[in-house]
mmCIF file of C-alpha atoms in Angstrom:
data_model
loop_
_atom_site.group_PDB
_atom_site.id
_atom_site.type_symbol
_atom_site.label_atom_id
_atom_site.label_comp_id
_atom_site.label_asym_id
_atom_site.label_seq_id
_atom_site.Cartn_x
_atom_site.Cartn_y
_atom_site.Cartn_z
ATOM 1 C CA UNK V 1 -0.035 0.132 0.006
ATOM 2 C CA UNK V 2 1.189 3.481 -0.821
ATOM 3 C CA UNK V 3 1.544 6.026 1.732
ATOM 4 C CA UNK V 4 2.829 9.018 -0.048
ATOM 5 C CA UNK V 5 -0.073 11.090 0.369
ATOM 6 C CA UNK V 6 0.827 11.092 4.164
ATOM 7 C CA UNK V 7 4.350 10.327 6.114
ATOM 8 C CA UNK V 8 2.923 10.413 9.709
ATOM 9 C CA UNK V 9 -0.053 10.473 12.148
ATOM 10 C CA UNK V 10 -0.335 13.153 14.823
ATOM 11 C CA UNK V 11 -2.907 11.700 17.424
ATOM 12 C CA UNK V 12 -4.241 14.887 19.081
ATOM 13 C CA UNK V 13 -6.035 15.168 22.237
ATOM 14 C CA UNK V 14 -7.072 17.625 25.227
ATOM 15 C CA UNK V 15 -4.217 16.693 28.091
ATOM 16 C CA UNK V 16 -4.583 16.332 31.633
ATOM 17 C CA UNK V 17 -2.421 16.785 34.557
ATOM 18 C CA UNK V 18 -0.309 14.260 35.777
ATOM 19 C CA UNK V 19 0.183 15.188 39.581
ATOM 20 C CA UNK V 20 -1.126 17.638 42.295
ATOM 21 C CA UNK V 21 1.357 20.282 41.077
ATOM 22 C CA UNK V 22 -0.044 20.440 37.747
ATOM 23 C CA UNK V 23 -3.650 20.880 38.208
ATOM 24 C CA UNK V 24 -4.114 24.439 38.436
ATOM 25 C CA UNK V 25 -1.118 25.150 35.710
ATOM 26 C CA UNK V 26 -3.351 23.041 33.314
ATOM 27 C CA UNK V 27 -6.522 24.561 34.005
ATOM 28 C CA UNK V 28 -4.978 28.029 33.175
ATOM 29 C CA UNK V 29 -3.943 26.244 30.116
ATOM 30 C CA UNK V 30 -7.535 25.258 29.390
ATOM 31 C CA UNK V 31 -9.049 28.740 30.379
ATOM 32 C CA UNK V 32 -6.628 31.085 28.876
ATOM 33 C CA UNK V 33 -7.568 34.258 27.462
ATOM 34 C CA UNK V 34 -10.837 34.086 29.566
ATOM 35 C CA UNK V 35 -9.604 36.023 32.791
ATOM 36 C CA UNK V 36 -10.914 32.792 34.836
ATOM 37 C CA UNK V 37 -9.199 33.411 38.549
ATOM 38 C CA UNK V 38 -7.754 30.738 40.217
ATOM 39 C CA UNK V 39 -10.265 30.831 42.990
ATOM 40 C CA UNK V 40 -12.936 29.663 40.243
ATOM 41 C CA UNK V 41 -10.405 27.214 38.754
ATOM 42 C CA UNK V 42 -10.059 25.460 42.372
ATOM 43 C CA UNK V 43 -13.814 24.679 41.979
ATOM 44 C CA UNK V 44 -12.701 22.368 39.055
ATOM 45 C CA UNK V 45 -9.437 21.268 40.461
ATOM 46 C CA UNK V 46 -11.242 19.460 43.158
ATOM 47 C CA UNK V 47 -12.108 17.116 41.014
ATOM 48 C CA UNK V 48 -8.721 16.228 39.529
ATOM 49 C CA UNK V 49 -7.600 16.491 43.187
ATOM 50 C CA UNK V 50 -10.056 13.684 44.610
ATOM 51 C CA UNK V 51 -8.338 11.252 41.954
ATOM 52 C CA UNK V 52 -4.747 12.334 43.200
ATOM 53 C CA UNK V 53 -4.272 15.136 40.882
ATOM 54 C CA UNK V 54 -3.810 12.900 37.993
ATOM 55 C CA UNK V 55 -6.247 12.404 35.215
ATOM 56 C CA UNK V 56 -5.982 9.320 33.323
ATOM 57 C CA UNK V 57 -6.544 10.703 29.973
ATOM 58 C CA UNK V 58 -2.777 10.482 28.643
ATOM 59 C CA UNK V 59 -2.484 6.787 29.891
ATOM 60 C CA UNK V 60 -5.551 6.168 28.105
ATOM 61 C CA UNK V 61 -4.527 7.748 24.852
ATOM 62 C CA UNK V 62 -0.953 6.201 24.906
ATOM 63 C CA UNK V 63 -2.696 2.719 25.142
ATOM 64 C CA UNK V 64 -5.188 3.798 22.319
ATOM 65 C CA UNK V 65 -2.037 4.692 20.249
ATOM 66 C CA UNK V 66 -0.249 1.468 21.123
ATOM 67 C CA UNK V 67 -3.227 -0.314 20.059
ATOM 68 C CA UNK V 68 -3.672 1.391 16.555
ATOM 69 C CA UNK V 69 -0.231 0.891 15.937
ATOM 70 C CA UNK V 70 -0.558 -2.881 16.184
ATOM 71 C CA UNK V 71 -3.730 -2.348 13.975
ATOM 72 C CA UNK V 72 -2.177 -0.542 11.058
ATOM 73 C CA UNK V 73 0.790 -2.661 11.197
ATOM 74 C CA UNK V 74 -1.594 -5.697 10.716
ATOM 75 C CA UNK V 75 -2.770 -3.679 7.584
ATOM 76 C CA UNK V 76 0.687 -3.037 6.130
ATOM 77 C CA UNK V 77 0.171 0.692 6.847
ATOM 78 C CA UNK V 78 3.522 1.823 7.916
ATOM 79 C CA UNK V 79 3.041 5.396 9.448
ATOM 80 C CA UNK V 80 4.552 6.583 12.700
ATOM 81 C CA UNK V 81 2.341 7.690 15.331
ATOM 82 C CA UNK V 82 3.105 10.962 17.300
ATOM 83 C CA UNK V 83 1.218 12.247 20.433
ATOM 84 C CA UNK V 84 0.590 15.987 20.983
ATOM 85 C CA UNK V 85 -1.925 17.841 23.590
ATOM 86 C CA UNK V 86 -3.737 21.319 23.548
ATOM 87 C CA UNK V 87 -3.610 21.654 27.364
ATOM 88 C CA UNK V 88 -0.907 19.687 28.777
ATOM 89 C CA UNK V 89 2.585 17.717 27.964
ATOM 90 C CA UNK V 90 3.275 16.319 25.751
ATOM 91 C CA UNK V 91 2.050 19.309 23.830
ATOM 92 C CA UNK V 92 1.189 19.821 20.220
ATOM 93 C CA UNK V 93 4.201 21.928 20.009
ATOM 94 C CA UNK V 94 6.754 19.352 20.848
ATOM 95 C CA UNK V 95 5.158 17.032 18.411
ATOM 96 C CA UNK V 96 5.207 19.143 15.675
ATOM 97 C CA UNK V 97 8.873 19.878 16.235
ATOM 98 C CA UNK V 98 9.765 16.099 16.430
ATOM 99 C CA UNK V 99 7.721 15.681 13.626
ATOM 100 C CA UNK V 100 9.601 17.993 11.427
ATOM 101 C CA UNK V 101 12.846 16.859 12.892
ATOM 102 C CA UNK V 102 12.245 13.598 11.878
ATOM 103 C CA UNK V 103 11.575 14.519 8.373
ATOM 104 C CA UNK V 104 7.860 14.622 8.089
ATOM 105 C CA UNK V 105 6.140 16.809 6.044
ATOM 106 C CA UNK V 106 2.658 16.102 5.407
ATOM 107 C CA UNK V 107 0.671 14.721 8.418
ATOM 108 C CA UNK V 108 -2.731 13.200 9.204
ATOM 109 C CA UNK V 109 -4.200 14.510 12.374
ATOM 110 C CA UNK V 110 -6.594 12.074 14.325
ATOM 111 C CA UNK V 111 -8.352 13.777 17.242
ATOM 112 C CA UNK V 112 -9.977 12.440 20.595
ATOM 113 C CA UNK V 113 -13.273 14.116 19.395
ATOM 114 C CA UNK V 114 -15.661 12.278 17.649
ATOM 115 C CA UNK V 115 -18.396 15.077 16.996
ATOM 116 C CA UNK V 116 -18.213 18.368 15.285
ATOM 117 C CA UNK V 117 -18.150 21.648 17.154
ATOM 118 C CA UNK V 118 -15.561 24.486 17.754
ATOM 119 C CA UNK V 119 -14.138 22.852 20.908
ATOM 120 C CA UNK V 120 -14.205 19.270 19.211
ATOM 121 C CA UNK V 121 -12.932 20.156 15.805
ATOM 122 C CA UNK V 122 -11.951 23.753 14.563
ATOM 123 C CA UNK V 123 -10.114 24.600 17.829
ATOM 124 C CA UNK V 124 -7.676 21.575 17.145
ATOM 125 C CA UNK V 125 -6.939 23.019 13.840
ATOM 126 C CA UNK V 126 -6.393 26.576 15.233
ATOM 127 C CA UNK V 127 -4.200 24.898 17.892
ATOM 128 C CA UNK V 128 -2.240 23.034 14.857
ATOM 129 C CA UNK V 129 -1.925 26.669 13.143
ATOM 130 C CA UNK V 130 -0.753 28.315 16.183
ATOM 131 C CA UNK V 131 2.048 25.882 17.175
ATOM 132 C CA UNK V 132 3.223 25.556 13.750
ATOM 133 C CA UNK V 133 3.443 29.663 13.634
ATOM 134 C CA UNK V 134 5.124 29.678 16.659
ATOM 135 C CA UNK V 135 7.697 27.160 15.853
ATOM 136 C CA UNK V 136 8.627 28.758 12.864
ATOM 137 C CA UNK V 137 7.131 25.601 10.943
ATOM 138 C CA UNK V 138 4.101 27.056 9.154
ATOM 139 C CA UNK V 139 4.043 26.418 5.583
ATOM 140 C CA UNK V 140 6.903 23.708 6.236
ATOM 141 C CA UNK V 141 4.188 21.165 7.156
ATOM 142 C CA UNK V 142 0.773 20.504 6.294
ATOM 143 C CA UNK V 143 -1.183 19.165 9.275
ATOM 144 C CA UNK V 144 -4.682 17.852 7.726
ATOM 145 C CA UNK V 145 -7.396 16.700 10.456
ATOM 146 C CA UNK V 146 -9.456 13.479 9.455
ATOM 147 C CA UNK V 147 -13.348 13.438 9.627
ATOM 148 C CA UNK V 148 -15.351 13.063 12.862
ATOM 149 C CA UNK V 149 -16.474 9.690 13.202
ATOM 150 C CA UNK V 150 -19.411 10.062 15.613
ATOM 151 C CA UNK V 151 -21.344 7.447 13.320
ATOM 152 C CA UNK V 152 -18.547 5.087 12.085
ATOM 153 C CA UNK V 153 -19.984 1.800 13.128
ATOM 154 C CA UNK V 154 -16.800 0.850 14.994
ATOM 155 C CA UNK V 155 -17.307 3.877 17.451
ATOM 156 C CA UNK V 156 -20.812 2.985 18.081
ATOM 157 C CA UNK V 157 -20.768 -1.003 18.384
ATOM 158 C CA UNK V 158 -19.265 -1.230 21.784
ATOM 159 C CA UNK V 159 -21.864 1.288 22.933
ATOM 160 C CA UNK V 160 -24.535 -0.428 21.688
ATOM 161 C CA UNK V 161 -23.182 -3.910 23.579
ATOM 162 C CA UNK V 162 -22.489 -1.809 26.596
ATOM 163 C CA UNK V 163 -25.886 -0.577 26.497
ATOM 164 C CA UNK V 164 -27.233 -3.861 26.136
ATOM 165 C CA UNK V 165 -25.529 -5.272 29.055
ATOM 166 C CA UNK V 166 -26.694 -2.636 31.073
ATOM 167 C CA UNK V 167 -30.372 -3.052 30.603
ATOM 168 C CA UNK V 168 -29.932 -7.108 30.854
ATOM 169 C CA UNK V 169 -28.583 -6.502 34.302
ATOM 170 C CA UNK V 170 -30.897 -4.615 35.391
ATOM 171 C CA UNK V 171 -33.370 -6.930 34.262
ATOM 172 C CA UNK V 172 -31.848 -9.480 36.458
ATOM 173 C CA UNK V 173 -32.169 -7.268 39.406
ATOM 174 C CA UNK V 174 -35.962 -7.069 38.792
ATOM 175 C CA UNK V 175 -36.132 -3.710 36.628
ATOM 176 C CA UNK V 176 -37.768 -4.327 33.505
ATOM 177 C CA UNK V 177 -37.416 -2.110 30.509
ATOM 178 C CA UNK V 178 -40.295 0.036 31.115
ATOM 179 C CA UNK V 179 -39.169 0.952 34.693
ATOM 180 C CA UNK V 180 -35.388 2.298 32.872
ATOM 181 C CA UNK V 181 -34.582 5.458 31.715
ATOM 182 C CA UNK V 182 -31.638 5.573 28.997
ATOM 183 C CA UNK V 183 -29.686 8.773 29.324
ATOM 184 C CA UNK V 184 -27.300 9.668 26.605
ATOM 185 C CA UNK V 185 -24.560 11.970 28.074
ATOM 186 C CA UNK V 186 -22.039 14.371 26.114
ATOM 187 C CA UNK V 187 -20.200 17.298 27.091
ATOM 188 C CA UNK V 188 -22.649 20.512 27.342
ATOM 189 C CA UNK V 189 -21.296 23.659 25.049
ATOM 190 C CA UNK V 190 -22.209 27.202 24.632
ATOM 191 C CA UNK V 191 -25.748 27.365 22.609
ATOM 192 C CA UNK V 192 -23.702 30.016 20.388
ATOM 193 C CA UNK V 193 -20.977 27.264 19.792
ATOM 194 C CA UNK V 194 -23.887 24.449 19.023
ATOM 195 C CA UNK V 195 -25.517 27.133 16.764
ATOM 196 C CA UNK V 196 -22.007 27.635 14.804
ATOM 197 C CA UNK V 197 -21.341 24.079 14.300
ATOM 198 C CA UNK V 198 -21.683 22.042 11.087
ATOM 199 C CA UNK V 199 -20.408 22.000 7.440
ATOM 200 C CA UNK V 200 -23.473 22.852 5.854
ATOM 201 C CA UNK V 201 -24.251 26.552 7.345
ATOM 202 C CA UNK V 202 -27.550 25.306 9.304
ATOM 203 C CA UNK V 203 -26.101 25.149 12.605
ATOM 204 C CA UNK V 204 -27.034 22.759 15.683
ATOM 205 C CA UNK V 205 -24.594 20.040 13.905
ATOM 206 C CA UNK V 206 -23.287 19.308 17.553
ATOM 207 C CA UNK V 207 -26.708 18.039 18.747
ATOM 208 C CA UNK V 208 -27.805 16.256 15.550
ATOM 209 C CA UNK V 209 -24.785 14.490 15.330
ATOM 210 C CA UNK V 210 -25.275 13.278 18.627
ATOM 211 C CA UNK V 211 -29.279 12.521 18.226
ATOM 212 C CA UNK V 212 -28.652 10.418 15.487
ATOM 213 C CA UNK V 213 -25.922 8.347 17.111
ATOM 214 C CA UNK V 214 -28.481 7.865 20.026
ATOM 215 C CA UNK V 215 -31.174 6.786 18.006
ATOM 216 C CA UNK V 216 -28.626 4.205 16.176
ATOM 217 C CA UNK V 217 -27.620 2.628 19.329
ATOM 218 C CA UNK V 218 -31.484 2.296 20.318
ATOM 219 C CA UNK V 219 -32.354 0.892 16.862
ATOM 220 C CA UNK V 220 -29.717 -1.994 17.256
ATOM 221 C CA UNK V 221 -31.863 -3.430 20.485
ATOM 222 C CA UNK V 222 -35.126 -3.614 18.360
ATOM 223 C CA UNK V 223 -34.610 -7.441 17.538
ATOM 224 C CA UNK V 224 -33.907 -8.367 21.099
ATOM 225 C CA UNK V 225 -36.399 -6.087 23.152
ATOM 226 C CA UNK V 226 -40.175 -6.432 22.506
ATOM 227 C CA UNK V 227 -40.498 -3.022 24.376
ATOM 228 C CA UNK V 228 -37.677 -0.169 24.613
ATOM 229 C CA UNK V 229 -36.889 1.839 27.449
ATOM 230 C CA UNK V 230 -37.259 5.610 27.042
ATOM 231 C CA UNK V 231 -34.278 7.673 26.505
ATOM 232 C CA UNK V 232 -33.083 11.294 25.869
ATOM 233 C CA UNK V 233 -29.980 13.355 25.057
ATOM 234 C CA UNK V 234 -28.383 15.139 28.409
ATOM 235 C CA UNK V 235 -25.454 17.057 29.176
ATOM 236 C CA UNK V 236 -22.743 17.131 31.253
ATOM 237 C CA UNK V 237 -19.368 19.139 32.629
ATOM 238 C CA UNK V 238 -20.833 22.615 31.926
ATOM 239 C CA UNK V 239 -18.322 25.450 32.823
ATOM 240 C CA UNK V 240 -18.139 29.128 32.092
ATOM 241 C CA UNK V 241 -20.009 32.401 33.030
ATOM 242 C CA UNK V 242 -23.384 31.688 34.507
ATOM 243 C CA UNK V 243 -24.958 34.359 32.274
ATOM 244 C CA UNK V 244 -23.894 32.492 29.066
ATOM 245 C CA UNK V 245 -26.512 30.132 27.983
ATOM 246 C CA UNK V 246 -25.603 26.484 27.563
ATOM 247 C CA UNK V 247 -26.903 23.103 26.201
ATOM 248 C CA UNK V 248 -29.461 21.869 28.742
ATOM 249 C CA UNK V 249 -30.621 19.813 30.551
ATOM 250 C CA UNK V 250 -27.925 18.727 33.003
ATOM 251 C CA UNK V 251 -27.732 15.077 33.593
ATOM 252 C CA UNK V 252 -28.412 15.308 37.466
ATOM 253 C CA UNK V 253 -31.328 17.842 37.013
ATOM 254 C CA UNK V 254 -32.842 14.701 34.626
ATOM 255 C CA UNK V 255 -32.315 11.994 37.168
ATOM 256 C CA UNK V 256 -33.752 14.280 39.760
ATOM 257 C CA UNK V 257 -36.880 14.721 37.323
ATOM 258 C CA UNK V 258 -36.944 11.194 36.664
ATOM 259 C CA UNK V 259 -37.663 10.298 40.280
ATOM 260 C CA UNK V 260 -39.580 13.330 40.850
ATOM 261 C CA UNK V 261 -42.350 12.553 38.352
ATOM 262 C CA UNK V 262 -42.115 8.646 39.085
ATOM 263 C CA UNK V 263 -41.173 7.787 35.823
ATOM 264 C CA UNK V 264 -38.520 4.700 36.362
ATOM 265 C CA UNK V 265 -36.421 2.827 39.034
ATOM 266 C CA UNK V 266 -33.476 2.623 37.472
ATOM 267 C CA UNK V 267 -31.254 5.028 35.043
ATOM 268 C CA UNK V 268 -28.831 3.675 32.490
ATOM 269 C CA UNK V 269 -26.050 6.551 31.522
ATOM 270 C CA UNK V 270 -24.490 6.488 28.319
ATOM 271 C CA UNK V 271 -21.517 8.706 27.760
ATOM 272 C CA UNK V 272 -21.890 8.907 24.146
ATOM 273 C CA UNK V 273 -19.974 12.010 23.795
ATOM 274 C CA UNK V 274 -16.786 10.653 25.006
ATOM 275 C CA UNK V 275 -13.919 8.594 23.642
ATOM 276 C CA UNK V 276 -12.415 7.327 26.676
ATOM 277 C CA UNK V 277 -13.150 6.947 30.722
ATOM 278 C CA UNK V 278 -11.591 10.101 31.764
ATOM 279 C CA UNK V 279 -12.055 12.592 34.573
ATOM 280 C CA UNK V 280 -15.298 14.149 33.260
ATOM 281 C CA UNK V 281 -16.590 10.551 32.881
ATOM 282 C CA UNK V 282 -15.206 9.447 36.136
ATOM 283 C CA UNK V 283 -16.250 12.322 38.243
ATOM 284 C CA UNK V 284 -19.201 13.892 36.544
ATOM 285 C CA UNK V 285 -21.027 10.355 35.990
ATOM 286 C CA UNK V 286 -19.564 7.768 38.476
ATOM 287 C CA UNK V 287 -19.220 10.205 41.302
ATOM 288 C CA UNK V 288 -21.775 13.152 41.088
ATOM 289 C CA UNK V 289 -24.428 11.218 38.832
ATOM 290 C CA UNK V 290 -24.340 8.155 40.548
ATOM 291 C CA UNK V 291 -24.684 9.938 43.955
ATOM 292 C CA UNK V 292 -27.706 12.016 42.384
ATOM 293 C CA UNK V 293 -29.531 8.514 41.427
ATOM 294 C CA UNK V 294 -28.647 7.118 44.880
ATOM 295 C CA UNK V 295 -30.102 10.078 46.663
ATOM 296 C CA UNK V 296 -33.077 9.647 44.485
ATOM 297 C CA UNK V 297 -33.635 5.806 45.083
ATOM 298 C CA UNK V 298 -32.425 4.790 41.772
ATOM 299 C CA UNK V 299 -30.692 1.855 40.602
ATOM 300 C CA UNK V 300 -27.519 3.403 38.670
ATOM 301 C CA UNK V 301 -25.443 1.866 35.682
ATOM 302 C CA UNK V 302 -22.819 3.653 33.607
ATOM 303 C CA UNK V 303 -21.972 2.187 30.200
ATOM 304 C CA UNK V 304 -18.382 2.252 29.214
ATOM 305 C CA UNK V 305 -16.779 4.311 26.423
ATOM 306 C CA UNK V 306 -15.225 2.680 23.400
ATOM 307 C CA UNK V 307 -11.938 3.326 24.733
ATOM 308 C CA UNK V 308 -9.404 0.544 23.217
ATOM 309 C CA UNK V 309 -12.136 -1.875 22.154
ATOM 310 C CA UNK V 310 -10.899 -3.452 18.835
ATOM 311 C CA UNK V 311 -13.817 -2.236 16.996
ATOM 312 C CA UNK V 312 -12.831 1.272 17.862
ATOM 313 C CA UNK V 313 -9.471 0.834 16.975
ATOM 314 C CA UNK V 314 -10.315 -0.781 13.627
ATOM 315 C CA UNK V 315 -12.349 2.350 13.192
ATOM 316 C CA UNK V 316 -9.462 4.470 13.474
ATOM 317 C CA UNK V 317 -7.433 2.527 11.311
ATOM 318 C CA UNK V 318 -10.262 2.835 8.733
ATOM 319 C CA UNK V 319 -10.087 6.524 8.898
ATOM 320 C CA UNK V 320 -6.567 6.416 8.451
ATOM 321 C CA UNK V 321 -7.045 4.444 5.038
ATOM 322 C CA UNK V 322 -9.754 6.663 3.714
ATOM 323 C CA UNK V 323 -6.936 9.371 3.438
ATOM 324 C CA UNK V 324 -4.845 6.744 1.858
ATOM 325 C CA UNK V 325 -7.051 5.640 -0.497
ATOM 326 C CA UNK V 326 -9.681 8.082 -1.553
ATOM 327 C CA UNK V 327 -11.658 5.355 -3.175
ATOM 328 C CA UNK V 328 -12.274 3.218 -0.085
ATOM 329 C CA UNK V 329 -15.588 3.212 1.535
ATOM 330 C CA UNK V 330 -16.699 5.816 4.061
ATOM 331 C CA UNK V 331 -18.364 3.745 6.664
ATOM 332 C CA UNK V 332 -21.151 5.555 8.343
ATOM 333 C CA UNK V 333 -24.108 4.118 10.104
ATOM 334 C CA UNK V 334 -26.724 7.264 10.614
ATOM 335 C CA UNK V 335 -28.914 9.125 8.562
ATOM 336 C CA UNK V 336 -26.080 11.897 8.403
ATOM 337 C CA UNK V 337 -23.540 9.782 6.717
ATOM 338 C CA UNK V 338 -19.891 10.281 6.818
ATOM 339 C CA UNK V 339 -18.875 13.931 7.675
ATOM 340 C CA UNK V 340 -16.987 15.592 4.759
ATOM 341 C CA UNK V 341 -13.077 16.253 5.604
ATOM 342 C CA UNK V 342 -13.882 19.646 3.944
ATOM 343 C CA UNK V 343 -16.125 21.473 5.822
ATOM 344 C CA UNK V 344 -15.982 25.189 4.556
ATOM 345 C CA UNK V 345 -14.672 28.664 5.619
ATOM 346 C CA UNK V 346 -15.618 29.453 9.126
ATOM 347 C CA UNK V 347 -16.688 25.890 9.978
ATOM 348 C CA UNK V 348 -17.636 25.595 13.767
ATOM 349 C CA UNK V 349 -16.103 29.333 14.137
ATOM 350 C CA UNK V 350 -18.293 30.947 16.696
ATOM 351 C CA UNK V 351 -19.188 35.001 15.825
ATOM 352 C CA UNK V 352 -17.664 34.256 12.252
ATOM 353 C CA UNK V 353 -21.146 33.681 10.366
ATOM 354 C CA UNK V 354 -22.323 30.731 8.828
ATOM 355 C CA UNK V 355 -19.913 28.620 6.983
ATOM 356 C CA UNK V 356 -19.633 28.422 3.303
ATOM 357 C CA UNK V 357 -20.975 25.199 2.061
ATOM 358 C CA UNK V 358 -18.755 22.037 2.079
ATOM 359 C CA UNK V 359 -17.961 22.015 -1.452
ATOM 360 C CA UNK V 360 -15.761 25.023 -0.820
ATOM 361 C CA UNK V 361 -12.100 24.992 0.246
ATOM 362 C CA UNK V 362 -11.180 24.367 4.017
ATOM 363 C CA UNK V 363 -9.573 27.440 5.704
ATOM 364 C CA UNK V 364 -5.940 26.573 5.290
ATOM 365 C CA UNK V 365 -3.576 26.559 8.604
ATOM 366 C CA UNK V 366 -2.021 29.815 7.016
ATOM 367 C CA UNK V 367 -5.348 31.729 7.008
ATOM 368 C CA UNK V 368 -6.228 30.324 10.391
ATOM 369 C CA UNK V 369 -2.948 31.715 11.767
ATOM 370 C CA UNK V 370 -3.305 34.678 10.307
ATOM 371 C CA UNK V 371 -6.626 35.196 11.778
ATOM 372 C CA UNK V 372 -5.311 34.247 15.302
ATOM 373 C CA UNK V 373 -2.530 36.650 15.025
ATOM 374 C CA UNK V 374 -5.034 39.388 14.061
ATOM 375 C CA UNK V 375 -7.338 38.575 17.207
ATOM 376 C CA UNK V 376 -4.250 38.884 19.433
ATOM 377 C CA UNK V 377 -3.266 42.011 18.358
ATOM 378 C CA UNK V 378 -6.737 43.235 18.978
ATOM 379 C CA UNK V 379 -6.804 41.790 22.316
ATOM 380 C CA UNK V 380 -3.380 42.764 23.468
ATOM 381 C CA UNK V 381 -4.204 46.258 21.795
ATOM 382 C CA UNK V 382 -7.297 46.795 23.959
ATOM 383 C CA UNK V 383 -5.536 45.461 26.965
ATOM 384 C CA UNK V 384 -2.777 48.479 26.478
ATOM 385 C CA UNK V 385 -5.498 51.085 26.205
ATOM 386 C CA UNK V 386 -7.507 49.761 29.184
ATOM 387 C CA UNK V 387 -4.037 49.484 31.183
#
């Protein structure tokens, strides 16, 4: 198989602290430019500190990378994988410098976000552009991000199995499907970010993708269950200023509502918006949501994320091979179809107007870097005036 189109893979993720001393510096990186004081950061820091100050995300990503390396090798795809994070070591800039030093010039980026939004897609491309610019590598390397994979069958199949197992376990405990509520959970984002999401200029792509994935998962249970439990899409991990509207309802509020309306005896929470069981899954669901369910007298089950399930690893390998061979079938199992690699100018960019439709060229990293420099000049200029 030829790999002339690409000579390496950049596995890009969010990052997480590795110890107690890293927690606040990490959260400062996450909230950079937003002026969030350390006192407010300490509220979130408590989640990490309760887990020893160490996020499991880096270790989980290294396991996923190792599994992907083996899968690609089994398919005779000889592309090295480099690891870089937006917010903590190993940083994107370090990965880019290593890629360049090793002679790589056209790189395919895989990110640990399955859905389209500013934070899950465009912000990664901005990070690539910013770090290439800062390291003097802009124009010397091409970093091309792969498509969103929220509806690749290999991403959703482990979720289907996990939900099936959770429902069967509850049934063994005496909870029939009519007494169970399934809550598909994902990261909340500001309404403005959801409105700007998507390749077609219509917006609402973040929510639409999640709903399509949820419907597919539930549809897979039809042959096995004469009746289905009711389900809904809920949100978690909200942050930011209280006056800014974010996607709702919150998972804990829904659990309380389920009990208040005497709708169910049990809840199954499915973290369909996440790739691995990192802090936001462990704390927000396994700790807070579970406690809320227990307080309401509800049985609670939480489905695992796809993680290193061989089917998800194979899905990532499929996406790599799509880029190496454009004639390869792009697998997708919901009515939305496979998301295009080329989304159009301003796609998912908040406050930039609607995206140009998908058939238009994608913003280049050079264009994104220039825009980021302009934004920084405006910000620092405004700060200078106010001083």
